[in-house]
Tab-separated table of C-alpha atoms in Angstrom:
chain	number	residue	atom	x	y	z
A	11	MET	CA	110.248	-42.541	-26.225
A	12	SER	CA	112.891	-40.360	-28.552
A	13	ALA	CA	110.459	-37.224	-28.157
A	14	ASN	CA	110.909	-37.708	-24.496
A	15	THR	CA	114.422	-38.116	-24.587
A	16	SER	CA	114.817	-35.352	-26.855
A	17	GLY	CA	112.627	-33.176	-24.256
A	18	GLY	CA	114.664	-33.948	-21.448
A	19	ASN	CA	117.908	-33.388	-23.131
A	20	VAL	CA	116.640	-29.936	-24.386
A	21	CYS	CA	115.652	-29.359	-20.513
A	22	VAL	CA	119.417	-29.918	-19.565
A	23	SER	CA	120.688	-27.207	-22.027
A	24	LEU	CA	117.889	-24.758	-20.728
A	25	ARG	CA	118.572	-25.555	-17.006
A	26	ASN	CA	122.299	-25.032	-17.860
A	27	LEU	CA	121.634	-21.871	-19.649
A	28	LEU	CA	119.578	-20.195	-16.800
A	29	ASN	CA	122.246	-20.880	-14.429
A	30	SER	CA	124.660	-19.283	-16.504
A	31	ILE	CA	122.667	-16.059	-16.986
A	32	GLN	CA	121.886	-15.941	-13.411
A	33	CYS	CA	125.591	-16.271	-12.515
A	34	ILE	CA	126.168	-13.368	-15.164
A	35	ARG	CA	123.248	-11.143	-13.698
A	36	ASP	CA	124.939	-11.567	-10.254
A	37	ARG	CA	128.445	-10.379	-11.640
A	38	VAL	CA	126.993	-7.430	-13.432
A	39	ARG	CA	124.993	-6.371	-10.429
A	40	ASP	CA	127.910	-6.528	-8.030
A	41	GLY	CA	131.023	-6.061	-10.176
A	42	GLU	CA	133.039	-3.190	-10.846
A	43	SER	CA	133.769	-1.834	-14.367
A	44	ASN	CA	136.871	-1.669	-16.084
A	45	GLU	CA	138.848	1.403	-15.926
A	46	THR	CA	140.610	2.665	-18.703
A	47	ASP	CA	143.790	4.939	-18.721
A	48	GLY	CA	143.085	5.930	-22.310
A	49	ALA	CA	140.355	8.310	-23.760
A	50	PHE	CA	137.074	6.391	-23.692
A	51	ASN	CA	134.863	7.028	-26.624
A	52	LEU	CA	131.231	7.053	-25.197
A	53	SER	CA	129.397	7.356	-28.622
A	54	ASN	CA	131.090	4.004	-29.530
A	55	PHE	CA	130.104	2.632	-26.260
A	56	TRP	CA	126.503	3.445	-26.841
A	57	GLU	CA	126.653	2.044	-30.664
A	58	THR	CA	127.973	-1.176	-29.392
A	59	LEU	CA	125.853	-1.283	-26.322
A	60	ASN	CA	122.649	-0.950	-28.661
A	61	GLN	CA	123.930	-3.632	-31.244
A	62	ALA	CA	124.289	-6.290	-27.956
A	63	VAL	CA	121.038	-5.355	-26.607
A	64	SER	CA	119.140	-5.853	-30.316
A	65	ALA	CA	121.175	-9.077	-30.262
A	66	VAL	CA	119.657	-10.152	-26.943
A	67	SER	CA	116.369	-9.321	-27.819
A	68	GLN	CA	116.302	-11.077	-31.132
A	69	GLU	CA	117.749	-14.317	-29.424
A	70	ALA	CA	115.178	-14.199	-26.726
A	71	THR	CA	112.464	-14.022	-29.493
A	72	LYS	CA	114.161	-17.211	-31.370
A	73	LEU	CA	113.938	-18.996	-28.172
A	74	SER	CA	110.461	-18.115	-27.371
A	75	LEU	CA	109.331	-19.115	-31.026
A	76	ALA	CA	111.174	-22.328	-30.912
A	77	PHE	CA	109.182	-23.372	-27.734
A	78	SER	CA	105.894	-22.196	-28.793
A	79	LYS	CA	104.663	-25.010	-30.904
A	80	PRO	CA	105.543	-28.528	-32.389
A	81	PRO	CA	107.818	-30.053	-33.144
A	82	LEU	CA	110.142	-29.519	-30.041
A	83	PRO	CA	113.740	-28.387	-30.949
A	84	SER	CA	116.246	-31.467	-31.486
A	85	GLN	CA	118.975	-31.590	-28.966
A	86	GLN	CA	121.388	-30.261	-31.241
A	87	ASP	CA	119.125	-27.075	-32.134
A	88	GLY	CA	118.167	-26.552	-28.457
A	89	GLU	CA	122.167	-26.513	-27.849
A	90	LYS	CA	122.480	-24.033	-30.686
A	91	LEU	CA	119.732	-21.864	-29.329
A	92	ALA	CA	121.317	-22.128	-26.048
A	93	GLU	CA	124.913	-21.088	-27.077
A	94	SER	CA	123.660	-18.273	-29.175
A	95	ILE	CA	121.530	-16.593	-26.391
A	96	LEU	CA	124.257	-17.100	-23.900
A	97	LYS	CA	126.790	-15.429	-26.363
A	98	SER	CA	124.486	-12.615	-26.850
A	99	VAL	CA	123.940	-12.123	-23.134
A	100	LEU	CA	127.911	-12.675	-22.404
A	101	THR	CA	128.450	-9.757	-24.967
A	102	LEU	CA	125.934	-7.530	-23.384
A	103	SER	CA	127.555	-7.811	-19.995
A	104	THR	CA	131.137	-7.224	-21.653
A	105	VAL	CA	129.955	-4.145	-23.280
A	106	TYR	CA	128.702	-2.891	-19.928
A	107	TYR	CA	131.802	-3.561	-18.372
A	108	TRP	CA	133.500	-1.129	-20.850
A	109	LEU	CA	131.744	1.893	-19.198
A	110	PRO	CA	134.195	3.140	-16.610
A	111	LYS	CA	133.068	5.330	-13.214
A	112	SER	CA	135.059	8.409	-14.617
A	113	GLN	CA	132.046	8.828	-16.888
A	114	GLY	CA	129.793	9.080	-13.981
A	115	VAL	CA	128.749	6.981	-11.291
A	116	SER	CA	124.982	8.268	-11.751
A	117	LEU	CA	125.100	6.978	-15.514
A	118	ARG	CA	126.859	3.806	-14.821
A	119	ARG	CA	124.244	3.046	-12.271
A	120	GLN	CA	121.083	3.511	-14.547
A	121	VAL	CA	123.020	1.330	-17.376
A	122	ARG	CA	123.804	-1.219	-14.566
A	123	ASP	CA	120.218	-1.444	-13.574
A	124	ALA	CA	119.111	-1.688	-16.777
A	125	THR	CA	121.296	-4.253	-18.051
A	126	VAL	CA	120.354	-6.473	-15.254
A	127	SER	CA	116.687	-5.915	-16.008
A	128	VAL	CA	117.389	-7.289	-19.314
A	129	LEU	CA	119.434	-10.197	-17.931
A	130	GLU	CA	116.371	-10.808	-15.177
A	131	GLY	CA	113.767	-10.875	-18.134
A	132	VAL	CA	115.753	-13.613	-20.248
A	133	ALA	CA	116.505	-15.624	-17.129
A	134	GLN	CA	112.486	-15.339	-16.412
A	135	LEU	CA	111.716	-16.393	-19.840
A	136	VAL	CA	113.898	-19.412	-19.688
A	137	GLU	CA	112.517	-20.495	-16.422
A	138	VAL	CA	108.710	-19.823	-17.855
A	139	ILE	CA	109.701	-21.983	-20.887
A	140	LEU	CA	111.074	-24.817	-18.362
A	141	SER	CA	108.065	-24.757	-16.219
A	142	SER	CA	105.466	-24.509	-19.068
A	143	PRO	CA	104.386	-27.658	-20.946
A	144	LEU	CA	107.073	-28.019	-23.614
A	145	GLN	CA	105.487	-27.187	-27.363
A	146	SER	CA	102.567	-24.897	-26.101
A	147	LEU	CA	102.708	-21.299	-26.063
A	148	THR	CA	101.201	-20.057	-22.727
A	149	GLN	CA	100.169	-16.541	-21.627
A	150	GLU	CA	103.085	-16.548	-19.196
A	151	GLN	CA	105.743	-17.193	-21.971
A	152	LEU	CA	104.131	-14.349	-24.136
A	153	THR	CA	104.180	-11.831	-21.233
A	154	SER	CA	107.894	-12.956	-20.201
A	155	THR	CA	108.722	-12.384	-24.085
A	156	GLY	CA	107.110	-8.983	-23.949
A	157	GLY	CA	109.168	-8.242	-20.666
A	158	VAL	CA	112.576	-9.044	-22.333
A	159	TRP	CA	111.577	-6.770	-25.202
A	160	SER	CA	110.510	-3.679	-22.612
A	161	ALA	CA	113.646	-4.032	-20.636
A	162	CYS	CA	116.079	-4.198	-24.071
A	163	ASP	CA	113.903	-1.076	-25.254
A	164	GLN	CA	114.642	0.679	-21.846
A	165	LEU	CA	118.206	0.138	-21.730
A	166	ALA	CA	118.294	1.311	-25.490
A	167	HIS	CA	116.752	4.586	-24.304
A	168	LEU	CA	119.026	5.437	-21.411
A	169	PRO	CA	120.351	8.839	-20.732
A	170	GLN	CA	123.584	9.133	-22.950
A	171	ASP	CA	125.894	10.908	-20.276
A	172	ASN	CA	126.152	11.700	-16.725
A	173	LYS	CA	124.369	15.157	-17.000
A	174	ALA	CA	121.307	13.479	-18.451
A	175	ALA	CA	121.498	10.696	-16.134
A	176	VAL	CA	121.540	13.112	-13.148
A	177	LEU	CA	118.644	14.974	-14.560
A	178	VAL	CA	116.728	11.689	-14.580
A	179	VAL	CA	117.490	11.373	-10.641
A	180	LEU	CA	116.403	15.076	-9.694
A	181	SER	CA	113.144	14.596	-11.918
A	182	ALA	CA	112.192	11.373	-9.971
A	183	GLN	CA	112.911	13.058	-6.689
A	184	SER	CA	111.101	16.377	-7.615
A	185	GLY	CA	107.864	14.065	-8.479
A	186	VAL	CA	108.114	12.301	-5.189
A	187	VAL	CA	108.353	15.697	-3.275
A	188	LYS	CA	105.555	17.363	-5.543
A	189	ASP	CA	103.228	14.226	-4.471
A	190	ALA	CA	104.019	14.494	-0.843
A	191	ILE	CA	103.140	18.517	-0.960
A	192	GLU	CA	99.839	17.699	-2.844
A	193	GLU	CA	98.813	15.246	-0.349
A	194	ILE	CA	98.918	17.235	2.393
A	195	GLU	CA	97.089	20.130	0.544
A	196	GLN	CA	94.254	17.856	-0.327
A	197	ALA	CA	94.097	16.603	3.388
A	198	LEU	CA	93.838	20.166	4.737
A	199	SER	CA	91.526	21.338	2.239
A	200	GLU	CA	88.708	18.528	3.690
A	201	VAL	CA	86.958	20.041	6.538
A	202	GLN	CA	86.210	16.757	7.586
A	203	ASP	CA	88.165	14.029	9.581
A	204	PRO	CA	91.013	13.213	7.459
A	205	PHE	CA	90.434	9.856	7.995
A	206	SER	CA	86.712	9.744	7.768
A	207	ASP	CA	86.745	7.771	4.500
A	208	VAL	CA	88.892	4.983	6.264
A	209	LEU	CA	87.052	4.592	9.575
A	210	ASP	CA	83.395	5.591	8.891
A	211	ASP	CA	82.588	2.272	7.780
A	212	ASP	CA	83.197	0.746	11.130
A	213	GLN	CA	81.411	3.565	13.066
A	214	GLU	CA	78.004	3.019	14.621
A	215	GLU	CA	75.418	5.391	13.388
A	216	ASP	CA	74.162	6.031	17.193
A	217	GLU	CA	77.848	6.603	18.495
A	218	PRO	CA	79.241	9.727	16.897
A	219	ARG	CA	82.638	10.123	16.765
A	220	GLY	CA	84.213	12.127	19.700
A	221	ASN	CA	87.851	11.527	19.087
A	222	ARG	CA	89.445	14.689	18.443
A	223	ASP	CA	92.935	12.830	18.075
A	224	MET	CA	91.842	12.342	14.585
A	225	TYR	CA	91.307	15.898	13.720
A	226	TRP	CA	93.865	18.727	13.199
A	227	SER	CA	93.622	21.639	16.091
A	228	GLU	CA	94.079	25.235	15.491
A	229	LYS	CA	97.926	24.746	16.686
A	230	ASP	CA	98.237	21.912	14.466
A	231	ARG	CA	97.282	23.830	11.480
A	232	ARG	CA	99.339	26.722	12.302
A	233	VAL	CA	102.411	24.379	12.891
A	234	ILE	CA	101.492	23.083	9.270
A	235	GLY	CA	102.143	26.238	7.463
A	236	PRO	CA	105.909	26.507	7.929
A	237	CYS	CA	106.400	22.700	7.559
A	238	GLN	CA	104.825	23.208	4.239
A	239	GLY	CA	107.067	25.930	3.573
A	240	LEU	CA	109.788	23.695	4.219
A	241	MET	CA	108.502	21.066	1.952
A	242	LYS	CA	107.850	23.785	-0.873
A	243	ALA	CA	111.418	25.041	-0.356
A	244	SER	CA	112.379	21.363	-1.219
A	245	ALA	CA	110.573	21.075	-4.198
A	246	ALA	CA	111.571	24.751	-5.462
A	247	CYS	CA	115.579	23.458	-4.751
A	248	LEU	CA	115.043	20.551	-7.047
A	249	ARG	CA	113.235	22.434	-9.678
A	250	LYS	CA	115.778	25.188	-9.861
A	251	LEU	CA	118.834	22.512	-9.655
A	252	MET	CA	117.440	20.957	-12.520
A	253	SER	CA	117.340	24.007	-14.495
A	254	ALA	CA	120.886	24.712	-13.427
A	255	VAL	CA	121.933	21.259	-14.506
A	256	ARG	CA	120.650	21.532	-17.691
A	257	ILE	CA	121.959	24.798	-18.569
A	258	ASN	CA	125.396	24.879	-16.931
A	259	GLY	CA	126.092	21.080	-16.172
A	260	ASP	CA	129.389	19.763	-17.888
A	261	VAL	CA	130.546	16.414	-18.395
A	262	GLY	CA	134.064	17.330	-20.291
A	263	VAL	CA	135.735	17.345	-17.260
A	264	ALA	CA	136.396	14.826	-14.379
A	265	GLN	CA	136.008	17.031	-11.737
A	266	ASN	CA	132.476	18.571	-13.087
A	267	VAL	CA	131.085	14.816	-13.816
A	268	ALA	CA	132.001	14.034	-10.168
A	269	GLN	CA	130.135	17.173	-8.818
A	270	LEU	CA	127.083	16.089	-10.683
A	271	ASP	CA	127.396	12.768	-9.102
A	272	ASP	CA	127.661	14.660	-5.548
A	273	LEU	CA	124.452	16.724	-6.195
A	274	ALA	CA	122.509	13.543	-7.254
A	275	ASP	CA	123.671	11.542	-4.348
A	276	ILE	CA	122.808	14.246	-1.910
A	277	THR	CA	119.485	15.208	-3.438
A	278	LYS	CA	118.291	11.395	-3.096
A	279	GLU	CA	117.854	12.402	0.531
A	280	ILE	CA	115.510	15.150	0.028
A	281	SER	CA	112.136	12.844	-0.897
A	282	PRO	CA	112.664	10.640	2.151
A	283	GLY	CA	113.172	13.688	4.475
A	284	VAL	CA	110.013	15.320	2.967
A	285	ASP	CA	108.194	12.168	3.487
A	286	ASP	CA	109.011	11.677	6.956
A	287	LEU	CA	107.706	15.244	7.916
A	288	ALA	CA	104.926	14.867	5.995
A	289	LEU	CA	103.799	11.612	7.561
A	290	CYS	CA	104.318	13.119	11.150
A	291	LEU	CA	101.983	15.928	10.144
A	292	TYR	CA	98.881	13.526	10.270
A	293	PRO	CA	97.019	13.925	13.378
A	294	PRO	CA	97.288	12.815	16.033
A	295	MET	CA	100.287	15.422	15.875
A	296	ASP	CA	103.405	14.589	17.658
A	297	TYR	CA	105.190	17.881	18.122
A	298	SER	CA	108.480	16.490	19.085
A	299	GLY	CA	108.672	14.292	15.774
A	300	VAL	CA	107.531	17.318	13.894
A	301	GLU	CA	110.203	19.139	15.407
A	302	ASN	CA	112.709	16.500	14.984
A	303	ASN	CA	111.844	16.009	11.164
A	304	VAL	CA	111.850	19.880	10.657
A	305	SER	CA	115.384	20.318	11.832
A	306	LYS	CA	116.628	17.235	10.021
A	307	LEU	CA	115.057	18.399	6.572
A	308	ALA	CA	116.288	22.051	7.236
A	309	VAL	CA	119.889	20.698	7.893
A	310	LEU	CA	119.548	18.644	4.857
A	311	LEU	CA	118.378	21.176	2.615
A	312	LYS	CA	121.091	23.785	3.694
A	313	LYS	CA	123.430	21.072	2.933
A	314	VAL	CA	122.234	20.577	-0.512
A	315	LEU	CA	122.384	24.504	-1.299
A	316	GLU	CA	126.223	24.643	0.080
A	317	ILE	CA	126.938	21.758	-2.310
A	318	ILE	CA	124.929	23.519	-5.273
A	319	ARG	CA	126.692	26.959	-4.431
A	320	SER	CA	130.138	25.309	-4.737
A	321	SER	CA	129.564	23.555	-7.855
A	322	HIS	CA	130.102	24.489	-11.456
A	323	VAL	CA	126.302	24.392	-11.998
A	324	CYS	CA	125.981	27.466	-9.776
A	325	GLY	CA	126.418	30.596	-11.660
A	326	GLU	CA	125.685	34.278	-10.733
A	327	SER	CA	121.784	33.907	-11.454
A	328	GLU	CA	121.587	30.599	-9.803
A	329	LEU	CA	123.517	32.077	-6.629
A	330	THR	CA	120.269	34.476	-6.165
A	331	TRP	CA	117.737	31.641	-5.833
A	332	VAL	CA	120.200	29.518	-3.858
A	333	GLN	CA	120.624	32.709	-0.979
A	334	PHE	CA	116.862	32.949	-1.449
A	335	LEU	CA	115.979	29.439	-0.246
A	336	ASP	CA	118.869	29.344	2.146
A	337	GLY	CA	116.850	32.246	4.003
A	338	ALA	CA	113.411	30.372	3.485
A	339	VAL	CA	114.736	27.277	5.020
A	340	ASP	CA	115.918	29.473	8.087
A	341	HIS	CA	112.824	31.343	8.295
A	342	ASN	CA	110.216	28.302	8.137
A	343	LEU	CA	112.804	26.160	10.505
A	344	GLN	CA	112.520	29.117	13.337
A	345	LYS	CA	108.627	29.699	12.651
A	346	ALA	CA	107.689	25.998	13.120
A	347	THR	CA	110.029	25.862	16.244
A	348	ASP	CA	108.450	28.792	17.756
A	349	LEU	CA	104.866	27.664	17.179
A	350	ILE	CA	105.666	24.115	18.329
A	351	GLN	CA	107.128	25.616	21.745
A	352	GLN	CA	104.497	27.997	22.045
A	353	ASP	CA	102.275	27.043	25.029
A	354	SER	CA	103.908	23.844	25.688
């Protein structure tokens, strides 16, 4: 009877804890930082944040261990555990709010997302403990505990300033664009129907496929050429920009921090643009769709290059490739348009 009562009281503490963590998580996800008028010490922020993250990890581990084997924590011990983990979570969210937007929007987004991941991990752990048989360590609880550790580890290894945060964004975009280019190249290298591995199982042996819409025509392949050129220009732009940011990127002046954020934001549009173009290149090819996506990607790339040109990361050596890529975009756009309209 007393064990059941104790279990019920502990569960009340855990449910209250879960509600509190979820509220804190939602505020972090949607809230704004506290702007400071004075100088902001970024190294002090990171030191304090890492201490807060370490405390959350330790408290989550304590909570998990307390509910991994008999005896069940007493009501008093359960309340202390809940208070302790809630205190660590509140401290983490408070430290996050110290980081002002003036340190860089890209940096703040990454710190916010990583903080939210930690809070979600802790909330999930509490949920698992509540839904599992008390006094037994389930695989799900082990996994959830590991999830908290992993989220804490990621937060502790975030980029340390806005320049590094922008490089993370550019690297992710570059990877997606590279994948899209490789997929098209792979499909083109296959002489047979690019969809044969998907559709052949449904094909009767005595009914050979005669649907030419599933293959690229010679004109299709000619049109794909400058489209690939535009996609490769996108990849080169991201690659070169990453190098320029590494060499020239500056976070000592507010204007330069903002320029880095502008570069990150505009380049986030490149991979969706490349993906849209790549998808419409597969047979049966819709030339109007190809022309539309080629035009949109070209306009976007010229806008990106213009923003690069006017930013502090563009020195004399960078200006050379910016101008070259600007010309390459024009050339491939014109060539694709001419080939699409040919014989139409």
